[in-house]
Coordinates of C-alpha atoms and ligand atoms in Angstrom, one line a residue:
M70 CA 0.0 0.0 0.0
S71 CA 1.4 3.4 -0.9
S72 CA 2.7 5.3 2.1
Q73 CA 1.1 8.4 0.7
A74 CA -2.4 7.0 0.9
P75 CA -4.4 8.6 3.7
V76 CA -5.5 6.3 6.5
V77 CA -9.1 5.4 5.9
T78 CA -11.0 3.3 8.5
R79 CA -14.6 2.3 8.2
F80 CA -17.6 1.2 10.3
A81 CA -19.8 -1.0 8.3
P82 CA -23.1 -1.8 10.1
S83 CA -25.8 -4.0 8.8
P84 CA -29.1 -2.0 9.2
T85 CA -31.0 -4.9 10.8
G86 CA -31.7 -3.2 14.2
H87 CA -30.4 -0.6 16.6
L88 CA -26.7 0.2 17.1
H89 CA -25.4 -2.3 19.5
I90 CA -22.9 -1.2 22.2
G91 CA -20.3 -3.4 20.5
G92 CA -20.9 -1.7 17.2
A93 CA -20.5 1.6 18.8
R94 CA -17.2 0.5 20.3
S95 CA -16.0 -0.6 16.8
A96 CA -17.1 2.7 15.3
L97 CA -15.4 4.6 18.1
F98 CA -12.0 2.8 17.7
C99 CA -12.1 3.3 13.9
W100 CA -12.9 6.9 14.4
A101 CA -10.3 7.5 17.0
F102 CA -7.6 5.7 14.9
A103 CA -8.3 7.9 11.9
K104 CA -8.3 11.0 14.0
A105 CA -5.1 10.1 15.7
Q106 CA -3.2 10.1 12.4
P107 CA -0.8 13.0 12.0
D108 CA -1.6 15.4 9.2
G109 CA 1.5 17.4 9.5
G110 CA -0.4 19.7 11.8
G111 CA -2.7 19.0 14.7
G112 CA -3.7 15.4 13.8
G113 CA -6.9 14.1 12.3
G114 CA -5.0 13.1 9.2
G115 CA -7.1 10.0 8.5
R116 CA -10.7 9.6 7.4
F117 CA -13.4 7.7 9.1
M118 CA -16.1 6.3 6.8
V119 CA -19.5 4.7 7.4
R120 CA -20.9 2.3 4.9
I121 CA -24.3 0.7 5.3
E122 CA -24.2 -3.1 4.6
D123 CA -27.7 -3.6 3.4
T124 CA -27.3 -6.5 1.0
D125 CA -29.5 -8.7 3.1
Q126 CA -32.7 -7.1 1.8
A127 CA -35.1 -9.1 3.9
R128 CA -33.5 -8.0 7.2
S129 CA -32.4 -4.5 6.3
S130 CA -34.4 -1.4 6.7
E131 CA -33.9 2.3 6.0
E132 CA -35.3 3.0 9.4
S133 CA -32.5 1.1 11.1
A134 CA -29.9 2.7 8.9
R135 CA -31.1 6.1 10.0
G136 CA -31.3 5.0 13.6
I137 CA -27.8 3.8 13.6
L138 CA -26.5 7.0 12.0
E139 CA -28.4 9.1 14.5
D140 CA -27.0 7.1 17.4
L141 CA -23.5 7.6 16.1
A142 CA -24.1 11.3 15.7
W143 CA -25.5 11.4 19.2
L144 CA -22.4 9.8 20.5
G145 CA -20.3 12.4 18.7
I146 CA -18.7 9.8 16.4
E147 CA -19.0 11.7 13.1
W148 CA -18.0 10.3 9.8
D149 CA -16.0 12.1 7.1
D150 CA -17.3 9.8 4.4
G151 CA -20.7 8.2 4.4
P152 CA -24.4 9.0 4.0
M153 CA -25.4 12.6 4.7
L154 CA -27.3 13.2 7.9
E155 CA -28.8 16.5 9.1
V156 CA -28.3 17.1 12.8
S157 CA -30.0 19.8 14.7
R158 CA -27.6 22.1 16.5
L159 CA -30.1 22.5 19.3
S160 CA -29.6 18.9 20.4
E161 CA -25.9 19.3 20.7
P162 CA -24.1 19.5 24.0
G163 CA -23.5 23.1 25.1
S164 CA -25.7 24.5 22.4
A165 CA -27.5 26.7 25.0
S166 CA -24.6 29.0 24.9
T167 CA -23.9 28.9 21.2
S168 CA -24.5 32.1 19.3
G169 CA -27.6 32.5 17.2
D170 CA -25.9 33.3 14.0
R171 CA -25.0 29.7 13.3
P172 CA -27.2 27.6 11.1
A173 CA -29.8 25.6 13.0
V174 CA -28.8 22.3 11.3
R175 CA -25.5 21.0 10.0
V176 CA -24.9 18.0 7.8
I177 CA -22.6 15.2 8.7
G178 CA -20.9 13.6 5.6
A179 CA -21.3 16.8 3.5
N180 CA -17.6 16.7 2.6
A181 CA -17.4 13.1 1.8
R182 CA -14.9 11.7 -0.8
P183 CA -16.7 10.7 -4.0
V184 CA -16.4 6.9 -3.3
G185 CA -20.1 6.3 -2.7
P186 CA -22.8 5.2 -2.9
Y187 CA -22.4 4.4 0.8
F188 CA -25.3 1.9 0.8
Q189 CA -24.2 -1.5 -0.6
A190 CA -27.6 -2.2 -2.2
Q191 CA -26.8 0.7 -4.5
R192 CA -23.4 -0.7 -5.5
V193 CA -24.6 -3.8 -7.3
P194 CA -23.2 -2.8 -10.7
I195 CA -19.8 -2.3 -9.1
Y196 CA -19.9 -5.8 -7.6
A197 CA -21.1 -7.2 -11.0
R198 CA -17.9 -5.9 -12.7
F199 CA -15.7 -7.7 -10.2
L200 CA -17.8 -10.8 -10.3
N201 CA -17.3 -10.9 -14.1
Q202 CA -13.6 -10.5 -13.6
L203 CA -13.5 -13.5 -11.3
V204 CA -15.6 -15.7 -13.6
D205 CA -13.4 -14.7 -16.6
S206 CA -10.2 -15.5 -14.8
G207 CA -11.6 -18.9 -13.8
R208 CA -11.8 -18.0 -10.1
A209 CA -15.6 -18.0 -9.8
Y210 CA -18.3 -20.2 -11.3
P211 CA -22.1 -20.5 -11.3
A212 CA -23.6 -23.3 -9.3
F213 CA -27.2 -24.6 -9.7
E214 CA -27.7 -27.1 -6.9
T215 CA -30.9 -26.6 -4.9
N216 CA -30.8 -26.3 -1.2
E217 CA -32.2 -29.8 -0.9
E218 CA -29.5 -31.2 -3.0
L219 CA -26.8 -29.5 -1.0
E220 CA -28.5 -30.6 2.3
A221 CA -28.4 -34.2 1.1
K222 CA -24.7 -33.9 0.3
R223 CA -24.1 -32.4 3.7
K224 CA -26.0 -35.2 5.5
A225 CA -24.1 -37.9 3.5
A226 CA -20.8 -36.3 4.6
V227 CA -21.9 -36.2 8.3
A228 CA -23.0 -39.9 8.0
A229 CA -19.6 -40.8 6.6
K230 CA -18.0 -38.8 9.5
Q231 CA -16.4 -36.4 7.1
T232 CA -16.3 -32.6 7.3
Y233 CA -18.7 -31.3 4.7
R234 CA -17.2 -29.1 2.1
Y235 CA -18.8 -28.2 -1.3
D236 CA -17.6 -30.7 -3.8
R237 CA -17.0 -28.3 -6.7
A238 CA -19.4 -30.4 -8.9
A239 CA -20.6 -27.2 -10.7
Y240 CA -17.0 -26.2 -11.4
Q241 CA -16.3 -29.5 -13.0
Q242 CA -19.6 -29.5 -14.9
F243 CA -18.6 -26.4 -17.0
P244 CA -14.8 -26.7 -17.3
T245 CA -14.0 -23.3 -19.0
P246 CA -14.8 -19.7 -18.2
A247 CA -16.5 -19.4 -21.6
A248 CA -18.8 -22.4 -20.9
R249 CA -19.7 -20.9 -17.5
R250 CA -20.5 -17.5 -19.1
D251 CA -22.8 -19.2 -21.6
R252 CA -24.5 -21.2 -18.9
M253 CA -25.0 -18.0 -16.8
K254 CA -26.4 -16.2 -19.8
Q255 CA -28.8 -19.0 -20.5
A256 CA -30.0 -19.1 -16.9
D257 CA -30.4 -15.3 -16.8
T258 CA -32.5 -15.4 -19.9
H259 CA -34.8 -18.0 -18.4
G260 CA -34.9 -16.6 -14.9
E261 CA -33.3 -19.8 -13.6
P262 CA -31.8 -19.2 -10.1
Y263 CA -28.2 -19.9 -9.3
V264 CA -25.4 -18.7 -7.1
I265 CA -21.8 -17.8 -7.9
R266 CA -19.1 -19.6 -5.9
F267 CA -15.5 -18.6 -5.4
H268 CA -12.9 -21.1 -6.4
A269 CA -10.9 -21.1 -3.2
P270 CA -7.1 -21.2 -3.4
S271 CA -5.3 -24.4 -2.4
E272 CA -2.4 -22.6 -0.5
E273 CA -2.1 -21.6 3.1
I274 CA -3.6 -18.2 4.0
V275 CA -2.1 -15.9 6.6
V276 CA -4.0 -13.1 8.2
R277 CA -1.6 -10.6 9.8
D278 CA -3.7 -9.2 12.6
Q279 CA -2.4 -6.2 14.5
V280 CA -4.0 -7.3 17.7
L281 CA -3.8 -11.1 17.5
G282 CA -0.7 -11.7 15.5
D283 CA -0.5 -14.0 12.5
V284 CA -3.6 -16.3 12.1
R285 CA -2.9 -19.2 9.7
I286 CA -5.4 -21.2 7.7
A287 CA -4.0 -24.4 6.4
A288 CA -4.0 -25.1 2.6
G289 CA -7.3 -26.6 1.5
E290 CA -9.2 -25.4 4.5
L291 CA -11.3 -22.8 2.7
D292 CA -14.4 -24.0 0.9
D293 CA -15.8 -22.6 -2.3
F294 CA -18.0 -20.2 -0.6
V295 CA -20.9 -18.3 -2.3
I296 CA -20.1 -14.8 -3.4
R297 CA -23.3 -13.9 -5.2
K298 CA -26.6 -15.1 -3.9
A299 CA -29.5 -16.3 -6.0
D300 CA -31.3 -12.9 -5.6
G301 CA -28.4 -11.3 -7.5
F302 CA -27.0 -9.6 -4.4
P303 CA -23.4 -10.2 -3.4
T304 CA -22.7 -12.0 -0.1
Y305 CA -21.2 -10.1 2.7
H306 CA -17.7 -11.5 2.0
F307 CA -17.7 -10.3 -1.6
A308 CA -19.2 -6.9 -1.0
V309 CA -16.9 -6.1 1.9
V310 CA -13.8 -7.0 -0.1
V311 CA -14.8 -5.0 -3.2
D312 CA -15.9 -2.0 -1.1
D313 CA -12.8 -1.9 1.1
E314 CA -10.7 -1.8 -2.0
T315 CA -12.8 0.6 -4.2
M316 CA -13.5 2.9 -1.2
G317 CA -9.8 3.2 -0.3
V318 CA -10.0 1.6 3.1
T319 CA -6.6 1.1 4.6
H320 CA -7.4 -0.3 8.0
V321 CA -10.1 -2.8 8.9
M322 CA -10.9 -2.7 12.6
R323 CA -13.8 -4.9 13.7
A324 CA -14.9 -7.3 16.4
Q325 CA -13.1 -10.6 16.8
E326 CA -16.3 -12.5 15.8
H327 CA -15.3 -11.5 12.2
L328 CA -11.8 -13.0 12.4
Y329 CA -13.2 -16.3 11.1
N330 CA -14.3 -14.4 7.9
T331 CA -11.0 -12.7 7.3
P332 CA -9.1 -15.5 5.5
R333 CA -11.9 -15.6 2.9
H334 CA -11.5 -11.8 2.4
V335 CA -7.7 -12.2 2.1
A336 CA -8.2 -15.0 -0.5
L337 CA -10.6 -12.9 -2.5
Q338 CA -8.3 -9.9 -2.4
K339 CA -5.5 -12.0 -3.9
A340 CA -7.7 -13.4 -6.6
L341 CA -8.9 -9.9 -7.5
G342 CA -5.5 -8.3 -7.4
F343 CA -6.5 -6.0 -4.5
R344 CA -4.4 -4.7 -1.7
T345 CA -4.9 -6.3 1.7
P346 CA -5.7 -3.7 4.3
V347 CA -4.3 -3.7 7.8
Y348 CA -6.5 -5.9 10.1
A349 CA -7.1 -5.3 13.8
H350 CA -9.7 -7.5 15.4
M351 CA -11.0 -6.2 18.7
P352 CA -11.9 -8.2 21.8
L353 CA -15.5 -9.4 22.4
I354 CA -17.6 -7.8 25.0
F355 CA -19.0 -10.0 27.8
N356 CA -21.3 -9.6 30.7
P357 CA -19.8 -9.9 34.1
D358 CA -21.2 -13.4 34.4
G359 CA -19.2 -14.5 31.4
S360 CA -22.0 -14.6 28.9
K361 CA -21.7 -12.7 25.6
M362 CA -23.4 -9.4 25.8
S363 CA -26.3 -9.5 23.4
K364 CA -29.9 -8.5 22.8
R365 CA -30.8 -11.9 24.2
D366 CA -30.0 -10.4 27.7
K367 CA -33.4 -8.6 27.5
A368 CA -35.3 -11.8 26.9
K369 CA -33.4 -13.5 29.8
A370 CA -34.4 -10.7 32.2
A371 CA -38.0 -10.8 31.1
R372 CA -38.1 -14.6 31.4
K373 CA -36.7 -14.4 34.9
A374 CA -39.5 -11.8 35.8
V375 CA -42.2 -14.2 34.6
K376 CA -40.7 -17.2 36.4
D377 CA -40.4 -15.2 39.6
A378 CA -44.0 -14.1 39.3
M379 CA -45.1 -17.7 38.6
G380 CA -43.2 -18.9 41.6
K381 CA -45.0 -16.5 43.8
D382 CA -48.4 -16.8 42.4
P383 CA -49.5 -20.2 41.0
A384 CA -52.5 -18.6 39.4
I385 CA -50.2 -17.1 36.8
T386 CA -49.8 -19.4 33.8
P387 CA -48.5 -18.8 30.3
R388 CA -52.1 -18.8 29.1
S389 CA -53.4 -16.4 31.7
L390 CA -50.4 -14.1 31.1
A391 CA -51.0 -14.2 27.4
M392 CA -54.6 -13.0 28.1
S393 CA -53.6 -10.2 30.4
V394 CA -50.8 -8.8 28.1
G395 CA -52.6 -9.5 24.9
A396 CA -49.9 -11.7 23.4
D397 CA -50.2 -14.8 21.3
A398 CA -50.4 -17.8 23.7
K399 CA -48.1 -20.1 21.8
N400 CA -45.4 -17.4 21.2
L401 CA -45.5 -16.4 24.8
A402 CA -45.3 -20.1 26.0
D403 CA -42.3 -20.6 23.6
F404 CA -40.7 -17.4 24.9
I405 CA -41.1 -18.6 28.5
A406 CA -39.7 -22.0 27.6
G407 CA -36.6 -20.2 26.0
E408 CA -37.5 -21.3 22.5
N409 CA -37.7 -17.7 21.2
D410 CA -36.1 -14.5 22.4
S411 CA -38.6 -12.1 20.9
L412 CA -37.7 -8.5 21.8
D413 CA -41.4 -7.5 21.5
I414 CA -42.5 -10.1 24.0
A415 CA -39.7 -9.1 26.3
A416 CA -40.7 -5.4 26.2
T417 CA -44.4 -6.3 26.7
L418 CA -43.6 -8.4 29.8
A419 CA -41.3 -5.7 31.1
R420 CA -44.1 -3.2 31.0
H421 CA -46.5 -5.7 32.6
F422 CA -44.2 -6.6 35.5
N423 CA -42.8 -3.1 35.7
I424 CA -39.2 -4.2 35.5
P425 CA -36.4 -2.5 33.6
L426 CA -34.7 -4.5 30.8
P427 CA -30.9 -4.4 30.7
E428 CA -29.7 -1.8 28.2
V429 CA -27.8 -3.4 25.3
E430 CA -28.2 -1.0 22.4
I431 CA -27.2 2.7 22.3
Y432 CA -30.9 3.4 21.9
D433 CA -31.6 1.8 25.3
F434 CA -28.9 3.8 27.0
R435 CA -30.2 7.0 25.4
N436 CA -33.7 6.2 26.5
S437 CA -32.5 5.6 30.1
G438 CA -30.9 9.0 30.2
Y439 CA -27.2 8.2 29.8
L440 CA -25.0 11.0 28.5
P441 CA -23.1 10.4 25.3
E442 CA -19.8 11.6 26.8
A443 CA -20.1 9.0 29.6
I444 CA -20.9 6.2 27.1
V445 CA -18.1 7.1 24.8
N446 CA -15.6 7.2 27.7
F447 CA -16.8 3.9 29.1
I448 CA -16.8 2.0 25.8
A449 CA -13.4 3.4 24.9
L450 CA -12.2 1.3 27.9
L451 CA -13.7 -1.9 26.5
G452 CA -10.6 -3.5 25.2
W453 CA -8.4 -0.4 25.2
N454 CA -6.8 1.9 27.7
P455 CA -4.5 4.9 27.4
G456 CA -1.8 3.3 29.7
M457 CA -1.5 6.6 31.6
K458 CA -1.6 7.5 35.3
Q459 CA -3.4 10.4 37.0
S460 CA -1.6 12.6 39.4
D461 CA -2.8 10.4 42.3
G462 CA -1.1 7.4 40.8
K463 CA -4.4 5.8 39.7
D464 CA -5.0 4.7 36.1
L465 CA -6.3 7.5 33.9
E466 CA -9.8 6.5 33.0
K467 CA -11.8 9.6 32.5
F468 CA -11.3 11.3 29.1
D469 CA -13.2 12.7 26.2
L470 CA -13.3 12.3 22.4
A471 CA -10.6 14.9 21.9
F472 CA -8.3 13.0 24.2
L473 CA -9.0 9.7 22.3
A474 CA -8.3 11.5 19.0
R475 CA -4.9 12.4 20.3
H476 CA -3.9 9.2 22.1
F477 CA -5.6 6.3 20.5
S478 CA -3.3 3.6 19.1
I479 CA -3.9 0.0 17.9
E480 CA -0.9 -1.2 20.0
R481 CA -2.9 -0.7 23.2
I482 CA -5.9 -2.7 22.1
G483 CA -6.0 -5.8 24.3
R484 CA -6.4 -9.4 23.3
S485 CA -8.6 -10.6 26.1
N486 CA -12.4 -10.3 26.3
A487 CA -13.7 -7.0 27.7
K488 CA -16.1 -7.0 30.6
F489 CA -19.2 -4.8 30.5
D490 CA -19.5 -3.5 34.1
R491 CA -22.9 -1.8 34.3
A492 CA -22.2 -0.4 37.8
K493 CA -19.1 1.3 36.6
L494 CA -21.0 2.8 33.6
L495 CA -23.7 4.1 35.9
S496 CA -21.1 5.6 38.2
F497 CA -19.3 7.2 35.2
N498 CA -22.6 8.7 34.1
G499 CA -23.4 10.0 37.6
D500 CA -20.1 11.8 37.7
Y501 CA -20.6 13.3 34.2
L502 CA -24.0 14.5 35.2
Q503 CA -22.8 16.1 38.4
Q504 CA -20.1 17.9 36.4
L505 CA -22.6 19.7 34.2
S506 CA -23.5 23.3 35.0
D507 CA -27.0 23.6 36.4
D508 CA -28.1 25.2 33.1
E509 CA -26.6 22.5 31.0
F510 CA -28.1 19.8 33.2
T511 CA -31.6 21.4 32.8
R512 CA -31.1 21.7 29.0
R513 CA -30.0 18.1 28.7
F514 CA -32.9 16.8 30.8
I515 CA -35.5 18.7 28.8
A516 CA -33.9 17.5 25.5
W517 CA -33.9 13.9 26.8
C518 CA -37.5 14.2 28.1
R519 CA -38.8 15.6 24.8
D520 CA -37.1 12.7 23.0
S521 CA -38.0 9.8 25.3
Q522 CA -41.1 10.9 27.2
P523 CA -42.7 13.5 25.0
A524 CA -46.0 13.5 26.9
T525 CA -44.3 14.1 30.2
A526 CA -42.1 16.8 28.7
A527 CA -45.2 18.6 27.4
A528 CA -46.9 18.3 30.8
L529 CA -43.9 19.7 32.6
E530 CA -43.5 22.6 30.2
R531 CA -47.2 23.4 30.5
Q532 CA -47.5 23.1 34.3
F533 CA -44.2 24.7 35.4
A534 CA -43.2 27.1 32.7
A535 CA -40.7 29.5 34.3
N536 CA -40.4 27.3 37.4
L537 CA -39.2 24.3 35.4
P538 CA -35.5 24.9 35.5
A539 CA -35.7 25.2 39.3
L540 CA -37.6 21.9 39.6
I541 CA -35.1 20.1 37.4
R542 CA -32.1 21.5 39.2
M543 CA -33.5 20.3 42.4
A544 CA -33.2 16.7 41.2
K545 CA -29.6 17.0 40.0
P546 CA -27.8 15.8 43.1
R547 CA -30.0 12.7 43.1
A548 CA -29.6 11.8 39.5
K549 CA -27.3 9.1 38.1
V550 CA -29.2 9.0 34.8
L551 CA -31.5 11.7 33.4
R552 CA -34.5 9.4 34.0
D553 CA -33.9 9.7 37.7
V554 CA -35.0 13.3 37.6
L555 CA -38.6 12.1 36.8
K556 CA -38.7 10.0 40.0
V557 CA -37.6 13.0 42.1
I558 CA -40.0 15.5 40.6
E559 CA -42.9 13.1 40.2
F560 CA -44.6 14.5 43.2
A561 CA -44.9 17.9 41.5
L562 CA -46.5 16.4 38.4
V563 CA -49.4 14.7 40.3
P564 CA -52.5 16.9 40.3
D565 CA -52.9 18.3 43.8
D566 CA -56.3 16.6 44.4
Q567 CA -54.8 13.2 43.5
L568 CA -51.6 13.3 45.7
A569 CA -51.6 10.2 47.9
F570 CA -50.1 10.6 51.4
D571 CA -47.9 7.6 52.4
S572 CA -49.6 6.3 55.5
A573 CA -46.4 5.2 57.3
A574 CA -45.0 8.7 56.7
V575 CA -48.2 10.3 58.0
Q576 CA -48.1 8.2 61.1
K577 CA -44.5 8.9 61.8
S578 CA -44.3 12.6 61.0
L579 CA -47.8 13.8 61.8
R580 CA -49.6 11.5 64.2
A581 CA -46.8 10.3 66.4
N582 CA -46.3 11.9 69.8
N583 CA -49.9 12.9 70.1
D584 CA -50.2 14.5 66.7
E585 CA -47.2 16.7 67.3
G586 CA -46.4 17.1 63.6
L587 CA -50.0 17.8 62.8
G588 CA -50.1 20.6 65.3
I589 CA -47.0 22.2 63.9
L590 CA -48.3 22.0 60.4
K591 CA -51.5 23.8 61.4
R592 CA -49.6 26.6 63.0
F593 CA -47.3 26.9 60.0
A594 CA -50.1 27.1 57.5
P595 CA -50.7 30.9 57.9
V596 CA -47.0 31.5 57.7
L597 CA -46.9 29.7 54.4
E598 CA -49.8 31.8 53.1
S599 CA -47.9 35.0 53.7
V600 CA -44.3 34.2 52.9
E601 CA -43.1 36.9 50.4
P602 CA -41.6 36.3 47.9
F603 CA -42.4 32.6 47.5
T604 CA -38.8 31.8 46.7
P605 CA -36.5 29.0 48.1
D606 CA -34.5 31.5 50.2
A607 CA -37.5 33.3 51.7
L608 CA -39.2 30.0 52.4
H609 CA -36.1 28.7 54.1
T610 CA -35.8 31.8 56.3
A611 CA -39.5 31.6 57.1
M612 CA -39.2 28.0 58.2
E613 CA -36.1 28.7 60.3
T614 CA -37.7 31.7 62.0
F615 CA -40.8 29.7 62.7
A616 CA -38.8 26.8 64.1
A617 CA -36.7 29.0 66.3
R618 CA -39.7 30.9 67.7
E619 CA -42.3 28.1 68.0
L620 CA -40.6 24.8 68.5
P621 CA -39.0 23.8 71.8
A622 CA -35.3 24.0 71.7
D623 CA -33.5 20.7 71.6
P624 CA -31.4 20.3 74.8
A625 CA -28.3 19.1 72.7
G626 CA -28.6 22.3 70.7
K627 CA -29.6 20.3 67.6
S628 CA -31.6 22.2 65.0
N629 CA -35.3 21.7 65.5
L630 CA -36.1 22.6 61.9
G631 CA -36.7 19.0 61.1
K632 CA -39.8 19.0 63.3
L633 CA -41.4 21.4 60.8
A634 CA -39.6 20.2 57.7
Q635 CA -40.6 16.6 57.9
P636 CA -44.4 17.0 58.3
L637 CA -44.3 19.7 55.7
R638 CA -42.4 17.4 53.3
V639 CA -45.1 14.7 53.7
A640 CA -47.8 17.3 53.1
I641 CA -46.2 18.6 50.0
T642 CA -44.8 15.5 48.4
G643 CA -46.8 12.7 49.9
S644 CA -43.7 10.9 51.2
G645 CA -40.9 11.3 53.7
V646 CA -38.1 11.4 51.1
S647 CA -37.7 14.3 48.8
P648 CA -35.4 17.1 47.8
P649 CA -35.1 20.1 50.2
V650 CA -38.6 21.2 51.3
H651 CA -38.1 24.9 50.6
D652 CA -37.1 24.1 47.0
S653 CA -40.0 21.7 46.6
L654 CA -42.4 24.4 47.9
A655 CA -41.0 27.1 45.6
C656 CA -41.4 24.9 42.6
L657 CA -45.0 24.1 43.3
G658 CA -45.9 27.7 44.0
R659 CA -47.9 29.1 46.8
A660 CA -51.4 28.1 45.6
R661 CA -50.6 24.5 45.0
A662 CA -48.6 24.2 48.2
I663 CA -51.4 25.5 50.3
V664 CA -54.0 23.2 48.7
R665 CA -51.7 20.2 49.4
L666 CA -51.1 21.3 53.0
H667 CA -54.8 21.5 53.8
R668 CA -55.6 18.2 52.1
C669 CA -52.9 16.6 54.2
L670 CA -54.3 18.0 57.4
E671 CA -57.7 16.7 56.5
A672 CA -56.4 13.3 55.5
A673 CA -54.3 13.0 58.7
Q674 CA -57.1 14.0 61.0
A675 CA -59.5 11.6 59.3
R676 CA -57.2 8.6 60.1
Ligands
LIG999 N1 -21.8 -5.6 8.3 C1 -20.9 -6.3 9.2 C2 -21.6 -6.4 10.5 O1 -22.5 -5.6 10.8 C3 -19.6 -5.6 9.2 C4 -18.4 -6.5 9.3 C5 -17.2 -5.7 8.9 O2 -16.8 -4.8 9.6 O3 -16.5 -6.1 8.0 O4 -21.2 -7.2 11.3

């Protein structure tokens, strides 16, 4: 490969679902490697490309492709080359402070190299050219066996205790390239289905992997695999090899599960006279229990919830459950028996049992209220580390995209499996949230809420208007993910006449000691009506003044504010746990606070 050629890495997702956390990690490493290349100046000399591998027409969808691109953009992993995507500046971090003279949207991929199309399904004529080249040079041939015939051959091999490998019957049947071309033409004219197979080489194949070292495949091990399917689309192996060459890819960095495919790619490159890019296969990502992290984890969690529920209540059966959740009884029974891992059923059951499903895809983490910078930082550590120490001697673990773009190197990618430690990710996210300014925290929460819970966002904006930032800020110290804010401020969203008062809290804070709390609340009610202005500070002062004047001093000199604050908290929020009472009161506003206080007094007296 010419030393002048710019480094080009690529992320090549198949648009068959959401962006998986492992895919995001692959994309991040490819991006970081390209950005870490010198350009004679400040770095960023390489290019990062996204190519959509949609040749499996039955499983691919435009919607998934778009979702994957949006998730990448959300993470801040932007491609130089690839499909164009408009992103709204408003949803970008820090955009609250950006000046108004910038355009409201910008386009990722607007300055792409002209090596597209970036969707494989649109590249079929390019593949056809190279397929013809292989047929003409005798390295590929049409094969007409039906699936049943192939299956019979496979069974016969198994019965004879031999490894099945396609027997090249079709190659022998039409011995010359010209005879094969004629046969293909004839079949094309009559719409007769056939595949094209690669005539695999008989020599040893060596994959020089930058992470794993040399991987050798003995001579004769490769079979004559299919490179064009009966539907006319190339197989993954063929498309990837043609694209990597024609799109100028210099470095292929992907998960180790593809290592098994790489010898096929190297063999095809040789047959086509292509260059072989640098390969680096990255470690797999495992759950802490040693299982591979996958979408199936969601089904496992839902199945466990069903089994727990059935264990507790024998009246719950697959049939009764199917009735209550409105699912097909057979599908549900199969799901419970572990015979299918339907994501739809898992989601339905999770809603029914009110349990969270483990996040696996970027979409899930977004939905739970993780920050992109926390995810990017965390996934960068799945199989890589910068090998640096902080000033306190601990390993440096917290860094951003700009740091990665300066320090990423293939040499520091590990060989062993990476472990996905959810507790660590949550703690990273909590740290990142707490580091945001109050304004940025508020902005991020509102953006998240509009995206993930639009109805709640609308209700919040309608009910609280100018008080909304104060309400959200109040939840900040208690939030590890943005979704936590909802739990903290839930009390304020409930209509005043529907707020339920937790009976244990009422007992403890209002009725105990001969209705001590109840009495204090009654005496405080007129104060609450007249506090002016109704702000956190003024409310706090009013509560302190009242406590100092009205409540018997504690002999140990301990503040007696709690004697007022606790009953007031129950009255305002319905429970004994909430953010500071003066903040909660200010967010509700005077009128609502007073309605709640009187409702609580009535409810407590009626018990
Ligand atoms: N389309 C493949 C996948 O999604 C990409 C493999 C590759 O990077 O070559 O797994």
